[in-house]
PDB file of C-alpha atoms in Angstrom:
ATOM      1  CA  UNK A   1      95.454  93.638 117.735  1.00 73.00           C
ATOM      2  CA  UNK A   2      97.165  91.968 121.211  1.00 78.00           C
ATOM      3  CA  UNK A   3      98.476  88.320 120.968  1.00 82.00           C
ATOM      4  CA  UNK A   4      99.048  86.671 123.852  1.00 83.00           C
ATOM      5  CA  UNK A   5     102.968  84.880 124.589  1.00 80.00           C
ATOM      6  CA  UNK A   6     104.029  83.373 128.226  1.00 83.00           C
ATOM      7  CA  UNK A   7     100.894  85.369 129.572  1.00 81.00           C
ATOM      8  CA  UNK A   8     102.055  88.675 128.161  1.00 85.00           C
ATOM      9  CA  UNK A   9      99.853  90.826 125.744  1.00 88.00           C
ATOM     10  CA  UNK A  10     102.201  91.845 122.916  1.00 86.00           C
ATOM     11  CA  UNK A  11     100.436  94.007 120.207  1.00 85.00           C
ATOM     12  CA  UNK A  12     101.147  93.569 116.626  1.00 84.00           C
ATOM     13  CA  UNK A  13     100.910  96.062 113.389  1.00 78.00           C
ATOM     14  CA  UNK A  14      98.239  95.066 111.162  1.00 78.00           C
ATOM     15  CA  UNK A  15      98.430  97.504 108.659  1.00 83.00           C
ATOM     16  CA  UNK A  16     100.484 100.626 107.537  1.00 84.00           C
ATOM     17  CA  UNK A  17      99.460 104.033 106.765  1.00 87.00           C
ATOM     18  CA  UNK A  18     101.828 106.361 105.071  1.00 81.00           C
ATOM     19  CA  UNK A  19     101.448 110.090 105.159  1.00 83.00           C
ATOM     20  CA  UNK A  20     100.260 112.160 102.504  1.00 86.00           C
ATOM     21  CA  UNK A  21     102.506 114.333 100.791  1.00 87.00           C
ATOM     22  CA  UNK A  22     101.191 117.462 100.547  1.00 92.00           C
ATOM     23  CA  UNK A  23     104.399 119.053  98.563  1.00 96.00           C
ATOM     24  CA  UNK A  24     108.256 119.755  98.947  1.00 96.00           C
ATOM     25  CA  UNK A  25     110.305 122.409  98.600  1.00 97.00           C
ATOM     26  CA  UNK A  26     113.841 121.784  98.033  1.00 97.00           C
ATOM     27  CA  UNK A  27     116.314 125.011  98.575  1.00 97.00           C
ATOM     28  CA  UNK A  28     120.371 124.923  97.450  1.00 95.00           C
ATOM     29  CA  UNK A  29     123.020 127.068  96.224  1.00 93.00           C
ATOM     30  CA  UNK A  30     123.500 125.423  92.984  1.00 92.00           C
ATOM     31  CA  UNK A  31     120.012 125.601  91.830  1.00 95.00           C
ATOM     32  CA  UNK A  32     120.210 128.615  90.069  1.00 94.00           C
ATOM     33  CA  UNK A  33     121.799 126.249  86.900  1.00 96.00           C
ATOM     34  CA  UNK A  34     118.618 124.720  85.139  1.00 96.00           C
ATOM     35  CA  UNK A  35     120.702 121.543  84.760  1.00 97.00           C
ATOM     36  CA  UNK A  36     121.094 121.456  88.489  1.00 96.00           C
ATOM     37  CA  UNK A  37     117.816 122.219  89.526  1.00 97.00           C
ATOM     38  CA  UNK A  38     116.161 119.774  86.759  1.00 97.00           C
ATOM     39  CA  UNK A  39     118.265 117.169  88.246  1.00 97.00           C
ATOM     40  CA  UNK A  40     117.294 118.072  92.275  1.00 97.00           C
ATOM     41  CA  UNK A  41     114.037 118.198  90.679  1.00 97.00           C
ATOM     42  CA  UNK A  42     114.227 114.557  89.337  1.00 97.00           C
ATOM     43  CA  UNK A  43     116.126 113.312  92.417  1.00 97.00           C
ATOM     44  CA  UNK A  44     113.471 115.243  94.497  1.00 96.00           C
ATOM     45  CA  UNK A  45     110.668 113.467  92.977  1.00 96.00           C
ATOM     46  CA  UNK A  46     111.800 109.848  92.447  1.00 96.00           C
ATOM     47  CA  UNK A  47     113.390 109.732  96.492  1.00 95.00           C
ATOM     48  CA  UNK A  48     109.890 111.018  97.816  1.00 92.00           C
ATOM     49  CA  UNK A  49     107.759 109.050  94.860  1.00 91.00           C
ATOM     50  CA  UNK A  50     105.801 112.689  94.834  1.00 93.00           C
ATOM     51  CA  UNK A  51     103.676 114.363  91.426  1.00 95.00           C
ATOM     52  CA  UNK A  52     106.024 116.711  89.755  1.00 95.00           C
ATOM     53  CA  UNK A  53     103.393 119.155  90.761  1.00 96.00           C
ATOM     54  CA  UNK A  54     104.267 119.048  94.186  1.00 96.00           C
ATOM     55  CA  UNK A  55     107.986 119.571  94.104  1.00 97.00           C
ATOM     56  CA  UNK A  56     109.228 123.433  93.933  1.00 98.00           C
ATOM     57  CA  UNK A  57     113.060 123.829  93.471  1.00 98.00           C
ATOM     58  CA  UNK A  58     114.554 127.127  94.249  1.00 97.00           C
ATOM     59  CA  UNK A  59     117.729 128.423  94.625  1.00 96.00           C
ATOM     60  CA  UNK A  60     118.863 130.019  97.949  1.00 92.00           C
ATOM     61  CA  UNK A  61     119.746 133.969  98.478  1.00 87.00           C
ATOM     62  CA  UNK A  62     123.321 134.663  99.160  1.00 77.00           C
ATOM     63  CA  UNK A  63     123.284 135.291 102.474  1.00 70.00           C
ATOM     64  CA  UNK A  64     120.465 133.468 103.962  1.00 61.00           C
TER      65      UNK A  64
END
């Protein structure tokens, strides 16, 4: 949609469409504790507003 100000055409949002999550993956070093990873799990899902079934918590490889 365009409105018109002073001659110029300015357009103007109507609606928002958010993305679909499709899943996350969250990787860190201290998710190798359950307590840790529970709690980036719970972080993880209420930050994003995502299913628990799309959130996958791993802990990362020393080294990588």
């Amino acid at each position: 949609m365009l409105v018109s100000r002073n001659g110029e055409e300015t357009p103007v949002m109507s609606r928002e469409i958010a993305p679909t999550v499709a899943g996350v993956l969250v990787v860190a070093d201290g998710a190798g504790d359950p307590g840790v990873k529970a709690q980036l799990f719970r972080a993880t899902q209420v930050a994003l507003g995502v299913e628990p079934q799309k959130v996958i918590v791993m802990a990362r490889k020393a080294g990588e």
